[in-house]
mmCIF file of C-alpha atoms and ligand atoms in Angstrom:
data_model
loop_
_atom_site.group_PDB
_atom_site.id
_atom_site.type_symbol
_atom_site.label_atom_id
_atom_site.label_comp_id
_atom_site.label_asym_id
_atom_site.label_seq_id
_atom_site.Cartn_x
_atom_site.Cartn_y
_atom_site.Cartn_z
ATOM 1 C CA UNK A 1 -3.616 13.569 5.857
ATOM 2 C CA UNK A 2 -0.835 11.186 4.750
ATOM 3 C CA UNK A 3 -1.358 7.480 5.213
ATOM 4 C CA UNK A 4 0.200 6.015 8.375
ATOM 5 C CA UNK A 5 1.932 2.653 8.301
ATOM 6 C CA UNK A 6 3.558 0.449 10.892
ATOM 7 C CA UNK A 7 6.557 -1.600 9.777
ATOM 8 C CA UNK A 8 7.998 -4.066 12.281
ATOM 9 C CA UNK A 9 11.571 -5.356 12.022
ATOM 10 C CA UNK A 10 12.021 -8.896 13.257
ATOM 11 C CA UNK A 11 15.192 -10.942 13.439
ATOM 12 C CA UNK A 12 17.688 -12.621 15.728
ATOM 13 C CA UNK A 13 20.152 -10.830 18.008
ATOM 14 C CA UNK A 14 22.918 -8.928 16.232
ATOM 15 C CA UNK A 15 21.261 -9.214 12.818
ATOM 16 C CA UNK A 16 21.709 -5.478 12.249
ATOM 17 C CA UNK A 17 18.137 -4.212 12.784
ATOM 18 C CA UNK A 18 18.953 -1.188 14.940
ATOM 19 C CA UNK A 19 21.928 -0.279 12.737
ATOM 20 C CA UNK A 20 19.634 -0.422 9.702
ATOM 21 C CA UNK A 21 17.159 2.001 11.293
ATOM 22 C CA UNK A 22 20.001 4.342 12.264
ATOM 23 C CA UNK A 23 21.412 4.305 8.706
ATOM 24 C CA UNK A 24 18.147 5.071 6.914
ATOM 25 C CA UNK A 25 18.210 8.878 6.521
ATOM 26 C CA UNK A 26 21.838 8.771 5.277
ATOM 27 C CA UNK A 27 20.969 6.082 2.764
ATOM 28 C CA UNK A 28 18.141 8.214 1.338
ATOM 29 C CA UNK A 29 20.188 11.424 1.426
ATOM 30 C CA UNK A 30 23.049 9.786 -0.480
ATOM 31 C CA UNK A 31 20.737 8.039 -2.961
ATOM 32 C CA UNK A 32 22.429 4.784 -1.948
ATOM 33 C CA UNK A 33 19.431 2.607 -2.839
ATOM 34 C CA UNK A 34 18.287 0.614 -5.843
ATOM 35 C CA UNK A 35 15.419 2.942 -6.878
ATOM 36 C CA UNK A 36 15.495 5.337 -9.839
ATOM 37 C CA UNK A 37 16.652 8.827 -8.877
ATOM 38 C CA UNK A 38 13.564 10.227 -10.666
ATOM 39 C CA UNK A 39 11.492 8.902 -7.747
ATOM 40 C CA UNK A 40 13.204 11.502 -5.516
ATOM 41 C CA UNK A 41 12.853 9.429 -2.371
ATOM 42 C CA UNK A 42 13.324 11.335 0.883
ATOM 43 C CA UNK A 43 13.035 10.298 4.514
ATOM 44 C CA UNK A 44 13.056 12.469 7.617
ATOM 45 C CA UNK A 45 12.801 11.423 11.246
ATOM 46 C CA UNK A 46 9.714 12.944 12.916
ATOM 47 C CA UNK A 47 8.328 12.903 16.456
ATOM 48 C CA UNK A 48 5.664 10.572 17.760
ATOM 49 C CA UNK A 49 3.277 13.562 17.977
ATOM 50 C CA UNK A 50 3.491 14.182 14.251
ATOM 51 C CA UNK A 51 2.885 10.513 13.488
ATOM 52 C CA UNK A 52 -0.066 10.235 15.828
ATOM 53 C CA UNK A 53 -1.645 13.605 15.282
ATOM 54 C CA UNK A 54 -0.552 14.362 11.764
ATOM 55 C CA UNK A 55 0.840 17.776 12.754
ATOM 56 C CA UNK A 56 4.417 18.710 13.616
ATOM 57 C CA UNK A 57 3.658 19.864 17.169
ATOM 58 C CA UNK A 58 6.468 19.352 19.639
ATOM 59 C CA UNK A 59 5.682 17.419 22.788
ATOM 60 C CA UNK A 60 6.398 19.232 26.054
ATOM 61 C CA UNK A 61 9.704 17.354 26.283
ATOM 62 C CA UNK A 62 10.725 18.352 22.776
ATOM 63 C CA UNK A 63 10.546 22.008 23.847
ATOM 64 C CA UNK A 64 13.370 21.495 26.321
ATOM 65 C CA UNK A 65 16.805 22.459 25.077
ATOM 66 C CA UNK A 66 18.427 19.304 26.403
ATOM 67 C CA UNK A 67 15.823 17.014 24.813
ATOM 68 C CA UNK A 68 17.355 14.149 22.864
ATOM 69 C CA UNK A 69 14.774 12.226 20.878
ATOM 70 C CA UNK A 70 14.773 8.427 21.118
ATOM 71 C CA UNK A 71 15.897 8.352 17.492
ATOM 72 C CA UNK A 72 18.884 10.659 18.094
ATOM 73 C CA UNK A 73 19.781 8.451 21.033
ATOM 74 C CA UNK A 74 19.684 5.375 18.797
ATOM 75 C CA UNK A 75 21.981 7.053 16.253
ATOM 76 C CA UNK A 76 24.451 7.988 18.996
ATOM 77 C CA UNK A 77 24.457 4.440 20.372
ATOM 78 C CA UNK A 78 25.003 2.915 16.938
ATOM 79 C CA UNK A 79 27.785 5.377 16.065
ATOM 80 C CA UNK A 80 29.659 4.447 19.204
ATOM 81 C CA UNK A 81 29.573 0.728 18.397
ATOM 82 C CA UNK A 82 25.974 -0.290 19.137
ATOM 83 C CA UNK A 83 24.237 -2.147 21.945
ATOM 84 C CA UNK A 84 21.673 -4.967 21.942
ATOM 85 C CA UNK A 85 18.112 -3.635 21.983
ATOM 86 C CA UNK A 86 16.588 -4.488 25.375
ATOM 87 C CA UNK A 87 14.106 -7.340 24.891
ATOM 88 C CA UNK A 88 11.621 -5.927 27.436
ATOM 89 C CA UNK A 89 10.291 -3.036 25.370
ATOM 90 C CA UNK A 90 9.580 -2.477 21.704
ATOM 91 C CA UNK A 91 11.401 0.575 20.360
ATOM 92 C CA UNK A 92 9.345 2.798 18.049
ATOM 93 C CA UNK A 93 10.783 5.377 15.646
ATOM 94 C CA UNK A 94 8.867 7.690 13.334
ATOM 95 C CA UNK A 95 9.608 9.002 9.844
ATOM 96 C CA UNK A 96 8.076 10.886 6.940
ATOM 97 C CA UNK A 97 8.729 9.106 3.659
ATOM 98 C CA UNK A 98 8.169 10.912 0.403
ATOM 99 C CA UNK A 99 8.392 9.827 -3.215
ATOM 100 C CA UNK A 100 7.729 12.000 -6.234
ATOM 101 C CA UNK A 101 4.385 10.750 -7.524
ATOM 102 C CA UNK A 102 4.989 7.948 -9.999
ATOM 103 C CA UNK A 103 2.637 5.975 -12.233
ATOM 104 C CA UNK A 104 2.211 3.399 -9.483
ATOM 105 C CA UNK A 105 1.409 5.863 -6.725
ATOM 106 C CA UNK A 106 -1.149 8.610 -6.505
ATOM 107 C CA UNK A 107 -0.272 10.021 -3.113
ATOM 108 C CA UNK A 108 3.279 9.185 -2.156
ATOM 109 C CA UNK A 109 3.775 10.608 1.342
ATOM 110 C CA UNK A 110 3.641 8.121 4.180
ATOM 111 C CA UNK A 111 4.148 8.553 7.896
ATOM 112 C CA UNK A 112 6.017 5.504 9.115
ATOM 113 C CA UNK A 113 6.281 3.910 12.496
ATOM 114 C CA UNK A 114 9.265 1.559 12.422
ATOM 115 C CA UNK A 115 9.300 -0.890 15.300
ATOM 116 C CA UNK A 116 12.621 -2.366 16.432
ATOM 117 C CA UNK A 117 12.244 -5.633 18.322
ATOM 118 C CA UNK A 118 15.224 -6.965 20.292
ATOM 119 C CA UNK A 119 16.346 -10.323 18.895
ATOM 120 C CA UNK A 120 16.228 -11.857 22.382
ATOM 121 C CA UNK A 121 12.459 -11.273 22.348
ATOM 122 C CA UNK A 122 11.602 -12.272 18.760
ATOM 123 C CA UNK A 123 14.009 -15.158 18.198
ATOM 124 C CA UNK A 124 15.694 -16.321 21.408
ATOM 125 C CA UNK A 125 18.644 -18.656 21.072
ATOM 126 C CA UNK A 126 18.289 -22.319 21.908
ATOM 127 C CA UNK A 127 19.514 -23.174 25.377
ATOM 128 C CA UNK A 128 19.234 -19.556 26.565
ATOM 129 C CA UNK A 129 16.644 -18.775 29.229
ATOM 130 C CA UNK A 130 13.799 -16.652 27.813
ATOM 131 C CA UNK A 131 14.679 -13.233 29.197
ATOM 132 C CA UNK A 132 11.528 -11.359 28.131
ATOM 133 C CA UNK A 133 8.456 -11.328 30.378
ATOM 134 C CA UNK A 134 5.091 -12.705 29.262
ATOM 135 C CA UNK A 135 3.790 -9.117 29.076
ATOM 136 C CA UNK A 136 6.606 -8.174 26.650
ATOM 137 C CA UNK A 137 5.933 -11.210 24.502
ATOM 138 C CA UNK A 138 2.220 -10.436 24.355
ATOM 139 C CA UNK A 139 3.009 -6.834 23.410
ATOM 140 C CA UNK A 140 5.291 -8.093 20.628
ATOM 141 C CA UNK A 141 2.705 -10.533 19.260
ATOM 142 C CA UNK A 142 0.007 -7.841 19.313
ATOM 143 C CA UNK A 143 2.240 -5.384 17.446
ATOM 144 C CA UNK A 144 3.267 -7.998 14.904
ATOM 145 C CA UNK A 145 -0.322 -8.920 14.075
ATOM 146 C CA UNK A 146 -1.320 -5.249 13.775
ATOM 147 C CA UNK A 147 1.635 -4.229 11.542
ATOM 148 C CA UNK A 148 1.038 -3.219 7.929
ATOM 149 C CA UNK A 149 4.324 -4.757 6.854
ATOM 150 C CA UNK A 150 6.954 -7.001 8.392
ATOM 151 C CA UNK A 151 10.642 -6.931 7.522
ATOM 152 C CA UNK A 152 12.613 -9.987 8.604
ATOM 153 C CA UNK A 153 16.273 -9.040 9.035
ATOM 154 C CA UNK A 154 18.579 -12.061 8.778
ATOM 155 C CA UNK A 155 22.382 -12.056 8.722
ATOM 156 C CA UNK A 156 24.291 -13.460 5.740
ATOM 157 C CA UNK A 157 26.151 -16.018 7.833
ATOM 158 C CA UNK A 158 26.324 -19.824 7.923
ATOM 159 C CA UNK A 159 22.876 -20.558 9.269
ATOM 160 C CA UNK A 160 23.647 -24.096 10.399
ATOM 161 C CA UNK A 161 25.789 -22.592 13.157
ATOM 162 C CA UNK A 162 23.057 -20.274 14.413
ATOM 163 C CA UNK A 163 21.107 -21.182 17.524
ATOM 164 C CA UNK A 164 18.158 -18.906 16.735
ATOM 165 C CA UNK A 165 17.048 -20.773 13.582
ATOM 166 C CA UNK A 166 14.554 -22.954 15.489
ATOM 167 C CA UNK A 167 12.749 -20.070 17.200
ATOM 168 C CA UNK A 168 12.837 -17.899 14.051
ATOM 169 C CA UNK A 169 11.348 -20.626 11.858
ATOM 170 C CA UNK A 170 8.624 -21.380 14.411
ATOM 171 C CA UNK A 171 7.726 -17.682 14.568
ATOM 172 C CA UNK A 172 7.498 -17.484 10.761
ATOM 173 C CA UNK A 173 5.337 -20.587 10.593
ATOM 174 C CA UNK A 174 2.934 -19.319 13.267
ATOM 175 C CA UNK A 175 2.740 -15.918 11.586
ATOM 176 C CA UNK A 176 1.986 -17.473 8.197
ATOM 177 C CA UNK A 177 -0.892 -19.414 9.741
ATOM 178 C CA UNK A 178 -2.279 -16.608 11.943
ATOM 179 C CA UNK A 179 -5.781 -15.745 10.721
ATOM 180 C CA UNK A 180 -5.865 -12.281 12.341
ATOM 181 C CA UNK A 181 -2.665 -10.969 10.763
ATOM 182 C CA UNK A 182 -3.036 -7.551 9.113
ATOM 183 C CA UNK A 183 0.222 -7.308 7.131
ATOM 184 C CA UNK A 184 0.043 -7.482 3.354
ATOM 185 C CA UNK A 185 3.747 -6.937 2.657
ATOM 186 C CA UNK A 186 6.655 -9.050 3.817
ATOM 187 C CA UNK A 187 10.324 -8.502 3.073
ATOM 188 C CA UNK A 188 13.226 -10.779 3.984
ATOM 189 C CA UNK A 189 16.286 -8.519 4.115
ATOM 190 C CA UNK A 190 19.726 -10.147 4.431
ATOM 191 C CA UNK A 191 22.268 -7.945 6.217
ATOM 192 C CA UNK A 192 26.090 -7.538 6.209
ATOM 193 C CA UNK A 193 26.226 -7.718 2.399
ATOM 194 C CA UNK A 194 29.570 -5.804 2.257
ATOM 195 C CA UNK A 195 31.342 -8.627 4.101
ATOM 196 C CA UNK A 196 31.086 -10.864 1.031
ATOM 197 C CA UNK A 197 33.334 -8.523 -0.933
ATOM 198 C CA UNK A 198 36.201 -7.880 1.504
ATOM 199 C CA UNK A 199 38.830 -9.472 -0.724
ATOM 200 C CA UNK A 200 37.898 -7.533 -3.824
ATOM 201 C CA UNK A 201 39.381 -4.152 -2.858
ATOM 202 C CA UNK A 202 38.144 -1.267 -4.979
ATOM 203 C CA UNK A 203 36.316 -3.659 -7.366
ATOM 204 C CA UNK A 204 34.023 -4.610 -4.463
ATOM 205 C CA UNK A 205 31.400 -1.955 -5.110
ATOM 206 C CA UNK A 206 31.148 -2.800 -8.831
ATOM 207 C CA UNK A 207 30.255 -6.407 -7.991
ATOM 208 C CA UNK A 208 27.910 -5.383 -5.189
ATOM 209 C CA UNK A 209 26.020 -3.102 -7.583
ATOM 210 C CA UNK A 210 25.182 -5.954 -9.960
ATOM 211 C CA UNK A 211 21.637 -7.280 -9.321
ATOM 212 C CA UNK A 212 22.733 -10.646 -10.780
ATOM 213 C CA UNK A 213 25.280 -10.984 -7.963
ATOM 214 C CA UNK A 214 22.577 -10.138 -5.410
ATOM 215 C CA UNK A 215 20.232 -12.725 -6.986
ATOM 216 C CA UNK A 216 22.963 -15.361 -6.771
ATOM 217 C CA UNK A 217 23.634 -14.546 -3.099
ATOM 218 C CA UNK A 218 19.908 -14.669 -2.331
ATOM 219 C CA UNK A 219 19.464 -18.050 -4.013
ATOM 220 C CA UNK A 220 22.292 -19.450 -1.912
ATOM 221 C CA UNK A 221 20.909 -17.910 1.275
ATOM 222 C CA UNK A 222 17.443 -19.348 0.581
ATOM 223 C CA UNK A 223 18.883 -22.803 -0.074
ATOM 224 C CA UNK A 224 20.243 -22.651 3.494
ATOM 225 C CA UNK A 225 16.876 -21.580 4.928
ATOM 226 C CA UNK A 226 14.168 -23.953 3.645
ATOM 227 C CA UNK A 227 12.034 -22.894 6.641
ATOM 228 C CA UNK A 228 11.392 -19.583 4.868
ATOM 229 C CA UNK A 229 9.179 -21.557 2.484
ATOM 230 C CA UNK A 230 6.415 -21.179 5.085
ATOM 231 C CA UNK A 231 6.145 -17.596 3.808
ATOM 232 C CA UNK A 232 4.892 -18.873 0.445
ATOM 233 C CA UNK A 233 1.554 -19.361 2.159
ATOM 234 C CA UNK A 234 1.373 -15.565 2.511
ATOM 235 C CA UNK A 235 1.951 -15.156 -1.237
ATOM 236 C CA UNK A 236 -0.814 -17.653 -1.971
ATOM 237 C CA UNK A 237 -3.125 -15.464 0.109
ATOM 238 C CA UNK A 238 -2.266 -12.428 -2.013
ATOM 239 C CA UNK A 239 0.396 -10.784 0.183
ATOM 240 C CA UNK A 240 3.620 -9.555 -1.411
ATOM 241 C CA UNK A 241 6.879 -11.266 -0.445
ATOM 242 C CA UNK A 242 10.267 -9.917 -1.461
ATOM 243 C CA UNK A 243 13.895 -10.792 -0.753
ATOM 244 C CA UNK A 244 16.760 -8.325 -0.697
ATOM 245 C CA UNK A 245 20.298 -7.769 0.536
ATOM 246 C CA UNK A 246 21.698 -4.678 2.235
ATOM 247 C CA UNK A 247 24.623 -3.342 4.209
ATOM 248 C CA UNK A 248 24.284 -0.534 6.733
ATOM 249 C CA UNK A 249 28.086 -0.155 6.818
ATOM 250 C CA UNK A 250 28.196 -0.143 3.029
ATOM 251 C CA UNK A 251 31.194 0.841 0.940
ATOM 252 C CA UNK A 252 33.719 3.653 1.298
ATOM 253 C CA UNK A 253 32.949 6.755 -0.728
ATOM 254 C CA UNK A 254 35.356 7.275 -3.650
ATOM 255 C CA UNK A 255 37.536 4.230 -2.818
ATOM 256 C CA UNK A 256 34.631 1.740 -3.179
ATOM 257 C CA UNK A 257 36.021 -0.956 -0.891
ATOM 258 C CA UNK A 258 33.837 -2.429 1.896
ATOM 259 C CA UNK A 259 33.530 -0.027 4.809
ATOM 260 C CA UNK A 260 35.325 -2.161 7.410
ATOM 261 C CA UNK A 261 38.377 -0.591 9.008
ATOM 262 C CA UNK A 262 41.064 -3.297 9.482
ATOM 263 C CA UNK A 263 42.858 -1.151 12.068
ATOM 264 C CA UNK A 264 39.963 -1.222 14.540
ATOM 265 C CA UNK A 265 39.041 -4.069 16.826
ATOM 266 C CA UNK A 266 35.899 -5.966 15.848
ATOM 267 C CA UNK A 267 34.119 -4.667 12.781
ATOM 268 C CA UNK A 268 33.981 -0.878 12.662
ATOM 269 C CA UNK A 269 33.383 1.581 9.873
ATOM 270 C CA UNK A 270 36.191 3.864 8.739
ATOM 271 C CA UNK A 271 36.032 7.133 10.639
ATOM 272 C CA UNK A 272 38.152 10.092 11.607
ATOM 273 C CA UNK A 273 38.216 11.393 15.141
ATOM 274 C CA UNK A 274 38.925 15.114 15.321
ATOM 275 C CA UNK A 275 39.948 15.794 18.896
ATOM 276 C CA UNK A 276 37.515 14.785 21.624
ATOM 277 C CA UNK A 277 34.017 13.733 20.688
ATOM 278 C CA UNK A 278 32.347 11.173 18.531
ATOM 279 C CA UNK A 279 34.041 9.726 15.466
ATOM 280 C CA UNK A 280 32.881 11.361 12.255
ATOM 281 C CA UNK A 281 31.610 8.634 9.947
ATOM 282 C CA UNK A 282 30.093 10.671 7.158
ATOM 283 C CA UNK A 283 33.354 11.486 5.381
ATOM 284 C CA UNK A 284 33.750 7.870 4.188
ATOM 285 C CA UNK A 285 30.414 6.250 4.854
ATOM 286 C CA UNK A 286 28.013 5.234 2.127
ATOM 287 C CA UNK A 287 25.403 2.693 3.236
ATOM 288 C CA UNK A 288 24.217 0.227 0.596
ATOM 289 C CA UNK A 289 20.554 -0.605 -0.191
ATOM 290 C CA UNK A 290 19.475 -0.055 3.432
ATOM 291 C CA UNK A 291 16.432 1.891 2.193
ATOM 292 C CA UNK A 292 15.146 -0.802 -0.177
ATOM 293 C CA UNK A 293 13.414 -3.124 2.329
ATOM 294 C CA UNK A 294 11.719 -0.161 4.001
ATOM 295 C CA UNK A 295 10.544 1.468 0.742
ATOM 296 C CA UNK A 296 9.255 -1.874 -0.494
ATOM 297 C CA UNK A 297 7.428 -2.457 2.787
ATOM 298 C CA UNK A 298 5.954 1.063 2.778
ATOM 299 C CA UNK A 299 5.111 1.670 -0.870
ATOM 300 C CA UNK A 300 5.153 -1.774 -2.479
ATOM 301 C CA UNK A 301 7.628 -0.590 -5.122
ATOM 302 C CA UNK A 302 10.367 -2.961 -6.297
ATOM 303 C CA UNK A 303 13.924 -1.739 -6.782
ATOM 304 C CA UNK A 304 16.382 -3.558 -9.055
ATOM 305 C CA UNK A 305 17.444 -5.433 -5.900
ATOM 306 C CA UNK A 306 13.999 -6.608 -4.652
ATOM 307 C CA UNK A 307 13.340 -10.183 -5.748
ATOM 308 C CA UNK A 308 10.256 -12.375 -5.561
ATOM 309 C CA UNK A 309 10.512 -16.182 -5.422
ATOM 310 C CA UNK A 310 9.405 -16.139 -9.051
ATOM 311 C CA UNK A 311 12.110 -13.724 -10.159
ATOM 312 C CA UNK A 312 14.782 -15.700 -8.291
ATOM 313 C CA UNK A 313 13.643 -18.930 -9.931
ATOM 314 C CA UNK A 314 13.873 -17.493 -13.450
ATOM 315 C CA UNK A 315 17.058 -18.200 -15.438
ATOM 316 C CA UNK A 316 19.704 -15.620 -14.476
ATOM 317 C CA UNK A 317 17.350 -14.364 -11.748
ATOM 318 C CA UNK A 318 15.770 -11.907 -14.121
ATOM 319 C CA UNK A 319 12.396 -11.878 -15.795
ATOM 320 C CA UNK A 320 10.792 -9.092 -17.735
ATOM 321 C CA UNK A 321 9.448 -6.379 -15.410
HETATM 322 N N1 LIG B 401 30.002 -5.676 9.064
HETATM 323 C C1 LIG B 401 28.837 -5.130 9.391
HETATM 324 N N2 LIG B 401 28.462 -5.089 10.682
HETATM 325 C C2 LIG B 401 27.264 -4.529 10.964
HETATM 326 C C3 LIG B 401 26.402 -4.016 9.955
HETATM 327 N N3 LIG B 401 25.273 -3.577 10.545
HETATM 328 C C4 LIG B 401 25.439 -3.800 11.866
HETATM 329 N N4 LIG B 401 26.626 -4.365 12.130
HETATM 330 C C5 LIG B 401 27.157 -4.740 13.455
HETATM 331 O O1 LIG B 401 26.448 -5.875 13.911
HETATM 332 C C6 LIG B 401 26.234 -5.802 15.313
HETATM 333 C C7 LIG B 401 24.760 -5.947 15.624
HETATM 334 O O2 LIG B 401 24.036 -4.866 15.088
HETATM 335 P P1 LIG B 401 22.669 -4.345 15.737
HETATM 336 O O3 LIG B 401 22.105 -3.335 14.792
HETATM 337 O O4 LIG B 401 22.855 -3.934 17.144
HETATM 338 O O5 LIG B 401 21.810 -5.693 15.690
HETATM 339 P P2 LIG B 401 20.299 -5.899 16.161
HETATM 340 O O6 LIG B 401 19.643 -6.744 15.130
HETATM 341 O O7 LIG B 401 19.663 -4.599 16.474
HETATM 342 O O8 LIG B 401 20.510 -6.785 17.469
HETATM 343 P P3 LIG B 401 19.559 -6.879 18.795
HETATM 344 O O9 LIG B 401 19.204 -5.505 19.209
HETATM 345 O O10 LIG B 401 20.400 -7.607 19.792
HETATM 346 O O11 LIG B 401 18.361 -7.690 18.376
HETATM 347 C C8 LIG B 401 26.802 -4.451 15.758
HETATM 348 O O12 LIG B 401 28.087 -4.660 16.288
HETATM 349 C C9 LIG B 401 26.876 -3.652 14.484
HETATM 350 O O13 LIG B 401 27.890 -2.687 14.512
HETATM 351 C C10 LIG B 401 26.850 -4.062 8.594
HETATM 352 O O14 LIG B 401 26.185 -3.621 7.649
HETATM 353 N N5 LIG B 401 28.068 -4.644 8.390
HETATM 354 MG MG1 LIG B 402 18.885 -3.833 18.153
#
């Protein structure tokens, strides 16, 4: 039976955690990640029953014609603009991840539970009343300590203006010191990467695809977040710690500019609406590196865009593999 892993996503409100989870299968299907194509990475959403029992049996609800799985519901919500994840309950989604066996892996199928934690629960903003109950917070702490890997999702914004930095840094510090923590892999994934390239037009994607550019962006982001240094304690204890960038919106297929439609209010992806119904995003949409933090957390494999502290400190951000 394939190995089962729990990966918990933690970050402030509006960091892009739910959008990342919704974008995952498209990112794998389009090969829009930093891993070699020879790895043949695939990811399919599965039901809770398959994750828990290891067999693809449908639950009694899944037999109903009108059944919409929690994951389909998440995708629908995200496609119509997204909503904050309620801080009262952890959202759990299940996937089958497969990689063609490589030198580093003997058995490369994993069943994943990806846990989405509302930012209001994990990293409440200063001055805001804590909206989550004690029971929810205990449930969150229990899940976090029992996770096999933790992905911190942080937005590439000016951190000095963010009111969640205090609670996020305290959480990281407590986690680094927790003796009963199970996780051996930690990834800090910085979101909204496409925004940095909005003035570059069709050259945007070329720059985004350069790992040296990503390393430069990561060094600058880390200089703004000295509190992440608490994670070095995890490295000293033998855990793996990686930094990466990603964009769930990504870049427009063929045209290669950032996928932000200037004609829509707020930030929306380019889409075409054919008559009534949901906008169709797939015609233009190519997410960027959304799979990398999850594959690193699940399999421990580094893509060209997964950096350790050591690799970021090396001249040019690159050391021999
Ligand atoms: N420009 C841009 N916007 C994005 C991207 N990913 C998500 N967003 C937008 O950012 C906002 C927040 O995204 P969510 O995925 O809901 O954030 P979250 O981390 O789940 O937030 P909570 O559930 O409140 O903790 C939404 O309006 C998204 O549409 C991205 O890659 N680029
Ligand atoms: Mg959310």
